[in-house]
Amino acid sequence: MKWLKWINGIALRCSKLARAAHCCSPIVVCSVVCVLILTLSTAHAADINEAREIEIGDELAVTLLEGGKLLNNDRAQEYVNQVGRWLTTGTERVDLPWQFGIMDRAEIGSYPLPGGKVLVTLGMLKKLTSEAELAGVLAHEIAHVLKRHQLKTMSAEGGQEKLGAINFPMDRALEFEADRIAAVIMTRAGYDANAYLNVLRSLQNDRSNDQGLAMLNAVHPSFKDRIAELAPVVAKIAKPTQPDKSRERFQAALGSLSGAGRR
C-alpha cells in the first residue's frame, strides 16, 4: 500500500539522518533536518514549484515523526487514508501524492505538510465521534495544503527558515479561509459541514491541560472567533440527503482505540 511505502520511506530517511549525525537521538536528528531547511535559499511561495513543495513536505515529515512515531495500527491508518483521499478527489490538486497518517501521540493535534501529507494525532482522534468530524479535521488541513498557506506564511516572514517550526502562527485570514474551504470540501464529499463546527465547539469547551490544545490556541485564532466566522457559511450550505452512517463507520474502524468515538 502507498501509505506503508511512505512510512517506510520516512523511516529510512530518519535512519540515514541518524547515522549521519553518529547518534540516534531525536534531538540531533531534528537538528540535522532544521539545518537542511535553514540552508535553503529564501524564496517566495510562487517561486517554489510543486516538486520542491513535495520535497519540503517530506523534510518536515521527518522532523515531525521524530517527535512521535506513527501509530502501529494498520486498519486505523488505512481508514484515515481512505477518508482523506476521498476528500481530496473533489479538490483542484487531486494529483498531489496525498498521504494521511496517525501519530502515536496523546496530545491533540493535526499537521498539514506542503505537498500533500497530513498527520493527525491519536489524541485528536479521541476527541472525535464520527467520520464526518474526522473529515472536517482532515479537510481543514487539506485546505492549507491546497492553498499553500505554509509556504505563503514562510515567504511573508522572510524565508524558508520558518519551516524549521511545524507550528508557526499563520495569518488569521488564512485560518478562516481554511475553515471555509474545509466546509466546501466536506460537502462535496457528502459530509455534513456542521460536524466540523461540532469539533471546533468541542475543542473550545475542552478544559484539560493538553499541551497540543494549548499550542493550537497559541497559533490559531480563538475557537470562538473561528466558529463565529464559519457558522454563517455552514448555514448556507445544503445538508446531505442520505442517512448519516459516519458514526457507525468511525466506530467500526477506530472503536478499538481507547477513547475514540466517545466524548
PDB file of C-alpha atoms in Angstrom:
ATOM      1  CA  MET A   1       0.000   0.000   0.000  1.00  0.00           C
ATOM      2  CA  LYS A   2       1.212   3.500  -0.814  1.00  0.00           C
ATOM      3  CA  TRP A   3       0.887   4.786   2.733  1.00  0.00           C
ATOM      4  CA  LEU A   4       3.042   1.929   4.004  1.00  0.00           C
ATOM      5  CA  LYS A   5       5.685   2.784   1.391  1.00  0.00           C
ATOM      6  CA  TRP A   6       5.550   6.382   2.618  1.00  0.00           C
ATOM      7  CA  ILE A   7       6.040   5.255   6.226  1.00  0.00           C
ATOM      8  CA  ASN A   8       8.960   3.035   5.253  1.00  0.00           C
ATOM      9  CA  GLY A   9      10.493   5.845   3.221  1.00  0.00           C
ATOM     10  CA  ILE A  10      10.262   8.253   6.136  1.00  0.00           C
ATOM     11  CA  ALA A  11      11.782   5.655   8.478  1.00  0.00           C
ATOM     12  CA  LEU A  12      14.687   5.109   6.063  1.00  0.00           C
ATOM     13  CA  ARG A  13      15.372   8.825   5.817  1.00  0.00           C
ATOM     14  CA  CYS A  14      15.316   9.165   9.612  1.00  0.00           C
ATOM     15  CA  SER A  15      17.768   6.288   9.887  1.00  0.00           C
ATOM     16  CA  LYS A  16      20.137   7.880   7.371  1.00  0.00           C
ATOM     17  CA  LEU A  17      19.991  11.186   9.198  1.00  0.00           C
ATOM     18  CA  ALA A  18      20.715   9.492  12.499  1.00  0.00           C
ATOM     19  CA  ARG A  19      23.752   7.736  11.035  1.00  0.00           C
ATOM     20  CA  ALA A  20      24.971  10.997   9.515  1.00  0.00           C
ATOM     21  CA  ALA A  21      24.798  12.550  12.960  1.00  0.00           C
ATOM     22  CA  HIS A  22      26.504   9.491  14.532  1.00  0.00           C
ATOM     23  CA  CYS A  23      23.695   9.341  17.031  1.00  0.00           C
ATOM     24  CA  CYS A  24      20.156   8.031  17.346  1.00  0.00           C
ATOM     25  CA  SER A  25      18.987  10.985  19.425  1.00  0.00           C
ATOM     26  CA  PRO A  26      15.777  12.525  18.065  1.00  0.00           C
ATOM     27  CA  ILE A  27      17.106  15.935  19.120  1.00  0.00           C
ATOM     28  CA  VAL A  28      20.203  15.520  16.981  1.00  0.00           C
ATOM     29  CA  VAL A  29      18.214  14.163  14.034  1.00  0.00           C
ATOM     30  CA  CYS A  30      15.767  17.053  14.289  1.00  0.00           C
ATOM     31  CA  SER A  31      18.694  19.464  14.350  1.00  0.00           C
ATOM     32  CA  VAL A  32      20.083  17.938  11.165  1.00  0.00           C
ATOM     33  CA  VAL A  33      16.718  18.407   9.460  1.00  0.00           C
ATOM     34  CA  CYS A  34      16.499  22.014  10.598  1.00  0.00           C
ATOM     35  CA  VAL A  35      19.989  22.656   9.248  1.00  0.00           C
ATOM     36  CA  LEU A  36      18.878  21.244   5.892  1.00  0.00           C
ATOM     37  CA  ILE A  37      15.932  23.606   5.875  1.00  0.00           C
ATOM     38  CA  LEU A  38      17.984  26.598   7.010  1.00  0.00           C
ATOM     39  CA  THR A  39      20.403  26.135   4.109  1.00  0.00           C
ATOM     40  CA  LEU A  40      17.623  26.613   1.558  1.00  0.00           C
ATOM     41  CA  SER A  41      17.662  29.957  -0.175  1.00  0.00           C
ATOM     42  CA  THR A  42      14.951  32.477   0.589  1.00  0.00           C
ATOM     43  CA  ALA A  43      12.113  32.233  -1.916  1.00  0.00           C
ATOM     44  CA  HIS A  44       8.592  33.399  -2.467  1.00  0.00           C
ATOM     45  CA  ALA A  45       5.882  30.740  -2.379  1.00  0.00           C
ATOM     46  CA  ALA A  46       5.125  31.372  -6.042  1.00  0.00           C
ATOM     47  CA  ASP A  47       8.749  30.524  -6.908  1.00  0.00           C
ATOM     48  CA  ILE A  48       8.575  27.075  -5.292  1.00  0.00           C
ATOM     49  CA  ASN A  49       7.432  24.514  -7.848  1.00  0.00           C
ATOM     50  CA  GLU A  50       5.325  21.511  -6.966  1.00  0.00           C
ATOM     51  CA  ALA A  51       8.245  19.076  -6.928  1.00  0.00           C
ATOM     52  CA  ARG A  52      10.117  21.242  -4.413  1.00  0.00           C
ATOM     53  CA  GLU A  53       6.936  21.718  -2.410  1.00  0.00           C
ATOM     54  CA  ILE A  54       6.666  17.929  -2.056  1.00  0.00           C
ATOM     55  CA  GLU A  55      10.335  17.701  -1.021  1.00  0.00           C
ATOM     56  CA  ILE A  56       9.797  20.322   1.680  1.00  0.00           C
ATOM     57  CA  GLY A  57       6.825  18.328   2.981  1.00  0.00           C
ATOM     58  CA  ASP A  58       8.990  15.196   3.119  1.00  0.00           C
ATOM     59  CA  GLU A  59      11.663  17.044   5.097  1.00  0.00           C
ATOM     60  CA  LEU A  60       9.116  18.349   7.573  1.00  0.00           C
ATOM     61  CA  ALA A  61       7.592  14.872   7.917  1.00  0.00           C
ATOM     62  CA  VAL A  62      10.997  13.585   9.018  1.00  0.00           C
ATOM     63  CA  THR A  63      11.165  16.304  11.669  1.00  0.00           C
ATOM     64  CA  LEU A  64       7.636  15.742  12.871  1.00  0.00           C
ATOM     65  CA  LEU A  65       7.842  11.960  13.062  1.00  0.00           C
ATOM     66  CA  GLU A  66      10.979  12.157  15.168  1.00  0.00           C
ATOM     67  CA  GLY A  67       8.732  13.770  17.797  1.00  0.00           C
ATOM     68  CA  GLY A  68       6.236  10.909  17.702  1.00  0.00           C
ATOM     69  CA  LYS A  69       6.088   7.718  15.696  1.00  0.00           C
ATOM     70  CA  LEU A  70       3.147   6.636  13.575  1.00  0.00           C
ATOM     71  CA  LEU A  71       0.509   4.530  15.278  1.00  0.00           C
ATOM     72  CA  ASN A  72       1.052   0.799  14.793  1.00  0.00           C
ATOM     73  CA  ASN A  73      -2.483   0.016  13.687  1.00  0.00           C
ATOM     74  CA  ASP A  74      -2.875  -0.862  10.003  1.00  0.00           C
ATOM     75  CA  ARG A  75      -6.669  -0.780  10.000  1.00  0.00           C
ATOM     76  CA  ALA A  76      -6.816   2.670  11.578  1.00  0.00           C
ATOM     77  CA  GLN A  77      -4.142   4.051   9.246  1.00  0.00           C
ATOM     78  CA  GLU A  78      -5.906   2.666   6.175  1.00  0.00           C
ATOM     79  CA  TYR A  79      -9.231   4.117   7.301  1.00  0.00           C
ATOM     80  CA  VAL A  80      -7.851   7.622   7.846  1.00  0.00           C
ATOM     81  CA  ASN A  81      -6.147   7.427   4.435  1.00  0.00           C
ATOM     82  CA  GLN A  82      -9.397   6.362   2.785  1.00  0.00           C
ATOM     83  CA  VAL A  83     -11.304   9.275   4.302  1.00  0.00           C
ATOM     84  CA  GLY A  84      -8.559  11.762   3.488  1.00  0.00           C
ATOM     85  CA  ARG A  85      -8.118  10.662  -0.089  1.00  0.00           C
ATOM     86  CA  TRP A  86     -11.856  10.655  -0.688  1.00  0.00           C
ATOM     87  CA  LEU A  87     -11.929  14.285   0.437  1.00  0.00           C
ATOM     88  CA  THR A  88      -9.149  15.233  -1.993  1.00  0.00           C
ATOM     89  CA  THR A  89     -10.983  13.837  -5.028  1.00  0.00           C
ATOM     90  CA  GLY A  90     -13.175  16.936  -5.151  1.00  0.00           C
ATOM     91  CA  THR A  91     -10.282  19.393  -4.987  1.00  0.00           C
ATOM     92  CA  GLU A  92      -8.199  21.210  -7.580  1.00  0.00           C
ATOM     93  CA  ARG A  93      -4.996  19.404  -6.532  1.00  0.00           C
ATOM     94  CA  VAL A  94      -6.182  15.828  -6.613  1.00  0.00           C
ATOM     95  CA  ASP A  95      -2.943  14.725  -8.325  1.00  0.00           C
ATOM     96  CA  LEU A  96      -0.720  15.567  -5.354  1.00  0.00           C
ATOM     97  CA  PRO A  97       0.734  12.438  -3.682  1.00  0.00           C
ATOM     98  CA  TRP A  98      -1.709  12.689  -0.789  1.00  0.00           C
ATOM     99  CA  GLN A  99      -0.798  10.648   2.300  1.00  0.00           C
ATOM    100  CA  PHE A 100      -2.500  10.664   5.705  1.00  0.00           C
ATOM    101  CA  GLY A 101      -1.163   9.236   8.932  1.00  0.00           C
ATOM    102  CA  ILE A 102      -1.996   8.876  12.622  1.00  0.00           C
ATOM    103  CA  MET A 103       0.771   9.866  15.022  1.00  0.00           C
ATOM    104  CA  ASP A 104       1.001   7.872  18.240  1.00  0.00           C
ATOM    105  CA  ARG A 105       0.868  10.955  20.443  1.00  0.00           C
ATOM    106  CA  ALA A 106      -1.567  11.626  23.267  1.00  0.00           C
ATOM    107  CA  GLU A 107      -1.859  15.378  22.793  1.00  0.00           C
ATOM    108  CA  ILE A 108      -4.418  16.957  20.489  1.00  0.00           C
ATOM    109  CA  GLY A 109      -3.003  17.994  17.139  1.00  0.00           C
ATOM    110  CA  SER A 110      -3.108  17.833  13.344  1.00  0.00           C
ATOM    111  CA  TYR A 111      -0.487  18.939  10.857  1.00  0.00           C
ATOM    112  CA  PRO A 112      -0.631  19.873   7.156  1.00  0.00           C
ATOM    113  CA  LEU A 113       2.651  19.485   5.311  1.00  0.00           C
ATOM    114  CA  PRO A 114       3.391  21.045   1.924  1.00  0.00           C
ATOM    115  CA  GLY A 115       2.946  18.686  -0.986  1.00  0.00           C
ATOM    116  CA  GLY A 116       0.071  16.580   0.305  1.00  0.00           C
ATOM    117  CA  LYS A 117       0.931  14.931   3.620  1.00  0.00           C
ATOM    118  CA  VAL A 118      -1.396  15.324   6.601  1.00  0.00           C
ATOM    119  CA  LEU A 119      -0.771  13.930  10.077  1.00  0.00           C
ATOM    120  CA  VAL A 120      -3.273  13.741  12.926  1.00  0.00           C
ATOM    121  CA  THR A 121      -2.531  12.647  16.480  1.00  0.00           C
ATOM    122  CA  LEU A 122      -4.212   9.831  18.367  1.00  0.00           C
ATOM    123  CA  GLY A 123      -5.195  12.474  20.914  1.00  0.00           C
ATOM    124  CA  MET A 124      -7.163  14.335  18.257  1.00  0.00           C
ATOM    125  CA  LEU A 125      -8.913  11.170  17.107  1.00  0.00           C
ATOM    126  CA  LYS A 126     -10.076  10.551  20.663  1.00  0.00           C
ATOM    127  CA  LYS A 127     -11.846  13.926  20.585  1.00  0.00           C
ATOM    128  CA  LEU A 128     -13.922  12.881  17.564  1.00  0.00           C
ATOM    129  CA  THR A 129     -17.140  10.886  17.437  1.00  0.00           C
ATOM    130  CA  SER A 130     -17.812  10.305  13.728  1.00  0.00           C
ATOM    131  CA  GLU A 131     -16.285  10.036  10.290  1.00  0.00           C
ATOM    132  CA  ALA A 132     -17.835  13.398   9.435  1.00  0.00           C
ATOM    133  CA  GLU A 133     -15.913  15.041  12.282  1.00  0.00           C
ATOM    134  CA  LEU A 134     -12.712  13.328  11.134  1.00  0.00           C
ATOM    135  CA  ALA A 135     -13.449  14.600   7.625  1.00  0.00           C
ATOM    136  CA  GLY A 136     -13.724  18.133   8.995  1.00  0.00           C
ATOM    137  CA  VAL A 137     -10.326  17.977  10.701  1.00  0.00           C
ATOM    138  CA  LEU A 138      -8.655  16.490   7.616  1.00  0.00           C
ATOM    139  CA  ALA A 139     -10.423  18.905   5.256  1.00  0.00           C
ATOM    140  CA  HIS A 140      -9.091  21.904   7.199  1.00  0.00           C
ATOM    141  CA  GLU A 141      -5.529  20.625   6.832  1.00  0.00           C
ATOM    142  CA  ILE A 142      -6.125  19.698   3.178  1.00  0.00           C
ATOM    143  CA  ALA A 143      -7.247  23.296   2.594  1.00  0.00           C
ATOM    144  CA  HIS A 144      -3.935  24.607   3.960  1.00  0.00           C
ATOM    145  CA  VAL A 145      -2.071  22.366   1.514  1.00  0.00           C
ATOM    146  CA  LEU A 146      -4.308  23.287  -1.433  1.00  0.00           C
ATOM    147  CA  LYS A 147      -3.710  26.995  -0.925  1.00  0.00           C
ATOM    148  CA  ARG A 148      -0.031  26.579   0.031  1.00  0.00           C
ATOM    149  CA  HIS A 149      -0.655  28.506   3.221  1.00  0.00           C
ATOM    150  CA  GLN A 150       2.519  27.329   4.953  1.00  0.00           C
ATOM    151  CA  LEU A 151       4.684  28.393   2.021  1.00  0.00           C
ATOM    152  CA  LYS A 152       2.941  31.764   1.822  1.00  0.00           C
ATOM    153  CA  THR A 153       3.435  32.330   5.543  1.00  0.00           C
ATOM    154  CA  MET A 154       7.067  31.340   5.264  1.00  0.00           C
ATOM    155  CA  SER A 155       7.635  33.814   2.438  1.00  0.00           C
ATOM    156  CA  ALA A 156       5.847  36.612   4.291  1.00  0.00           C
ATOM    157  CA  GLU A 157       8.017  36.040   7.362  1.00  0.00           C
ATOM    158  CA  GLY A 158      11.258  36.306   5.445  1.00  0.00           C
ATOM    159  CA  GLY A 159      12.360  32.914   4.236  1.00  0.00           C
ATOM    160  CA  GLN A 160      12.324  29.156   4.402  1.00  0.00           C
ATOM    161  CA  GLU A 161      13.866  29.084   7.862  1.00  0.00           C
ATOM    162  CA  LYS A 162      10.282  29.434   9.147  1.00  0.00           C
ATOM    163  CA  LEU A 163       9.738  25.856   8.021  1.00  0.00           C
ATOM    164  CA  GLY A 164      12.001  24.743  10.848  1.00  0.00           C
ATOM    165  CA  ALA A 165       8.958  25.078  13.098  1.00  0.00           C
ATOM    166  CA  ILE A 166       5.876  22.990  12.280  1.00  0.00           C
ATOM    167  CA  ASN A 167       3.513  25.050  14.402  1.00  0.00           C
ATOM    168  CA  PHE A 168       4.136  28.661  13.462  1.00  0.00           C
ATOM    169  CA  PRO A 169       1.298  31.199  13.521  1.00  0.00           C
ATOM    170  CA  MET A 170      -0.494  31.768  10.221  1.00  0.00           C
ATOM    171  CA  ASP A 171      -2.379  34.903   9.365  1.00  0.00           C
ATOM    172  CA  ARG A 172      -5.875  34.822  10.852  1.00  0.00           C
ATOM    173  CA  ALA A 173      -7.347  35.262   7.378  1.00  0.00           C
ATOM    174  CA  LEU A 174      -5.622  32.066   6.198  1.00  0.00           C
ATOM    175  CA  GLU A 175      -7.071  30.065   9.081  1.00  0.00           C
ATOM    176  CA  PHE A 176     -10.550  31.406   8.416  1.00  0.00           C
ATOM    177  CA  GLU A 177     -10.096  30.603   4.718  1.00  0.00           C
ATOM    178  CA  ALA A 178      -9.047  27.028   5.551  1.00  0.00           C
ATOM    179  CA  ASP A 179     -12.168  26.613   7.685  1.00  0.00           C
ATOM    180  CA  ARG A 180     -14.430  27.844   4.876  1.00  0.00           C
ATOM    181  CA  ILE A 181     -12.748  25.651   2.282  1.00  0.00           C
ATOM    182  CA  ALA A 182     -12.986  22.681   4.665  1.00  0.00           C
ATOM    183  CA  ALA A 183     -16.764  23.107   4.808  1.00  0.00           C
ATOM    184  CA  VAL A 184     -16.938  23.073   0.988  1.00  0.00           C
ATOM    185  CA  ILE A 185     -14.636  20.040   0.694  1.00  0.00           C
ATOM    186  CA  MET A 186     -16.723  18.141   3.240  1.00  0.00           C
ATOM    187  CA  THR A 187     -19.966  18.943   1.473  1.00  0.00           C
ATOM    188  CA  ARG A 188     -18.635  17.873  -1.918  1.00  0.00           C
ATOM    189  CA  ALA A 189     -17.605  14.562  -0.343  1.00  0.00           C
ATOM    190  CA  GLY A 190     -21.086  14.018   1.117  1.00  0.00           C
ATOM    191  CA  TYR A 191     -20.489  15.024   4.745  1.00  0.00           C
ATOM    192  CA  ASP A 192     -22.457  17.480   6.861  1.00  0.00           C
ATOM    193  CA  ALA A 193     -20.210  20.501   7.488  1.00  0.00           C
ATOM    194  CA  ASN A 194     -21.955  21.012  10.838  1.00  0.00           C
ATOM    195  CA  ALA A 195     -19.797  18.134  12.079  1.00  0.00           C
ATOM    196  CA  TYR A 196     -16.719  20.346  11.751  1.00  0.00           C
ATOM    197  CA  LEU A 197     -18.424  23.071  13.771  1.00  0.00           C
ATOM    198  CA  ASN A 198     -19.041  20.409  16.424  1.00  0.00           C
ATOM    199  CA  VAL A 199     -15.303  19.688  16.539  1.00  0.00           C
ATOM    200  CA  LEU A 200     -14.461  23.362  16.997  1.00  0.00           C
ATOM    201  CA  ARG A 201     -17.047  23.658  19.778  1.00  0.00           C
ATOM    202  CA  SER A 202     -15.686  20.553  21.479  1.00  0.00           C
ATOM    203  CA  LEU A 203     -12.150  21.938  21.406  1.00  0.00           C
ATOM    204  CA  GLN A 204     -13.403  25.322  22.623  1.00  0.00           C
ATOM    205  CA  ASN A 205     -15.038  23.664  25.635  1.00  0.00           C
ATOM    206  CA  ASP A 206     -12.053  21.433  26.454  1.00  0.00           C
ATOM    207  CA  ARG A 207     -10.744  22.400  29.896  1.00  0.00           C
ATOM    208  CA  SER A 208      -7.890  19.918  30.026  1.00  0.00           C
ATOM    209  CA  ASN A 209      -4.235  20.927  30.234  1.00  0.00           C
ATOM    210  CA  ASP A 210      -3.492  19.242  26.914  1.00  0.00           C
ATOM    211  CA  GLN A 211      -0.222  20.620  25.509  1.00  0.00           C
ATOM    212  CA  GLY A 212      -1.311  20.157  21.912  1.00  0.00           C
ATOM    213  CA  LEU A 213      -4.512  22.110  22.523  1.00  0.00           C
ATOM    214  CA  ALA A 214      -2.502  24.865  24.185  1.00  0.00           C
ATOM    215  CA  MET A 215      -0.350  25.038  21.047  1.00  0.00           C
ATOM    216  CA  LEU A 216      -3.445  25.202  18.836  1.00  0.00           C
ATOM    217  CA  ASN A 217      -4.732  28.100  20.918  1.00  0.00           C
ATOM    218  CA  ALA A 218      -1.358  29.835  20.655  1.00  0.00           C
ATOM    219  CA  VAL A 219      -1.011  29.712  16.872  1.00  0.00           C
ATOM    220  CA  HIS A 220      -4.659  29.871  15.703  1.00  0.00           C
ATOM    221  CA  PRO A 221      -7.444  32.413  16.091  1.00  0.00           C
ATOM    222  CA  SER A 222      -9.671  31.618  19.054  1.00  0.00           C
ATOM    223  CA  PHE A 223     -12.206  28.848  18.579  1.00  0.00           C
ATOM    224  CA  LYS A 224     -14.898  31.395  19.431  1.00  0.00           C
ATOM    225  CA  ASP A 225     -13.840  33.588  16.506  1.00  0.00           C
ATOM    226  CA  ARG A 226     -13.495  30.625  14.145  1.00  0.00           C
ATOM    227  CA  ILE A 227     -16.978  29.387  14.999  1.00  0.00           C
ATOM    228  CA  ALA A 228     -18.424  32.876  14.536  1.00  0.00           C
ATOM    229  CA  GLU A 229     -16.804  33.127  11.095  1.00  0.00           C
ATOM    230  CA  LEU A 230     -17.713  29.626   9.950  1.00  0.00           C
ATOM    231  CA  ALA A 231     -21.259  29.164  11.255  1.00  0.00           C
ATOM    232  CA  PRO A 232     -22.910  31.552   8.726  1.00  0.00           C
ATOM    233  CA  VAL A 233     -21.068  29.794   5.892  1.00  0.00           C
ATOM    234  CA  VAL A 234     -22.195  26.348   7.012  1.00  0.00           C
ATOM    235  CA  ALA A 235     -25.779  27.580   7.432  1.00  0.00           C
ATOM    236  CA  LYS A 236     -25.890  28.402   3.701  1.00  0.00           C
ATOM    237  CA  ILE A 237     -24.544  25.007   2.595  1.00  0.00           C
ATOM    238  CA  ALA A 238     -27.021  22.277   1.713  1.00  0.00           C
ATOM    239  CA  LYS A 239     -27.003  19.290   4.042  1.00  0.00           C
ATOM    240  CA  PRO A 240     -26.548  15.736   2.734  1.00  0.00           C
ATOM    241  CA  THR A 241     -29.783  13.992   1.808  1.00  0.00           C
ATOM    242  CA  GLN A 242     -28.508  10.474   2.509  1.00  0.00           C
ATOM    243  CA  PRO A 243     -28.725   8.965   6.029  1.00  0.00           C
ATOM    244  CA  ASP A 244     -25.606   9.688   8.081  1.00  0.00           C
ATOM    245  CA  LYS A 245     -23.696   6.453   8.647  1.00  0.00           C
ATOM    246  CA  SER A 246     -20.435   8.171   9.522  1.00  0.00           C
ATOM    247  CA  ARG A 247     -20.682   7.482  13.244  1.00  0.00           C
ATOM    248  CA  GLU A 248     -21.066   3.745  12.638  1.00  0.00           C
ATOM    249  CA  ARG A 249     -18.157   3.644  10.172  1.00  0.00           C
ATOM    250  CA  PHE A 250     -15.947   5.626  12.538  1.00  0.00           C
ATOM    251  CA  GLN A 251     -16.739   3.319  15.455  1.00  0.00           C
ATOM    252  CA  ALA A 252     -16.150   0.204  13.357  1.00  0.00           C
ATOM    253  CA  ALA A 253     -12.750   1.418  12.179  1.00  0.00           C
ATOM    254  CA  LEU A 254     -11.433   3.230  15.240  1.00  0.00           C
ATOM    255  CA  GLY A 255     -13.539   1.991  18.141  1.00  0.00           C
ATOM    256  CA  SER A 256     -10.726  -0.279  19.276  1.00  0.00           C
ATOM    257  CA  LEU A 257      -8.596   2.770  20.040  1.00  0.00           C
ATOM    258  CA  SER A 258      -9.160   3.626  23.687  1.00  0.00           C
ATOM    259  CA  GLY A 259     -11.473   6.620  23.911  1.00  0.00           C
ATOM    260  CA  ALA A 260     -12.056   7.051  20.175  1.00  0.00           C
ATOM    261  CA  GLY A 261     -15.686   7.738  19.366  1.00  0.00           C
ATOM    262  CA  ARG A 262     -16.595   8.927  22.857  1.00  0.00           C
ATOM    263  CA  ARG A 263     -16.885  12.491  24.090  1.00  0.00           C
TER     264      ARG A 263
END
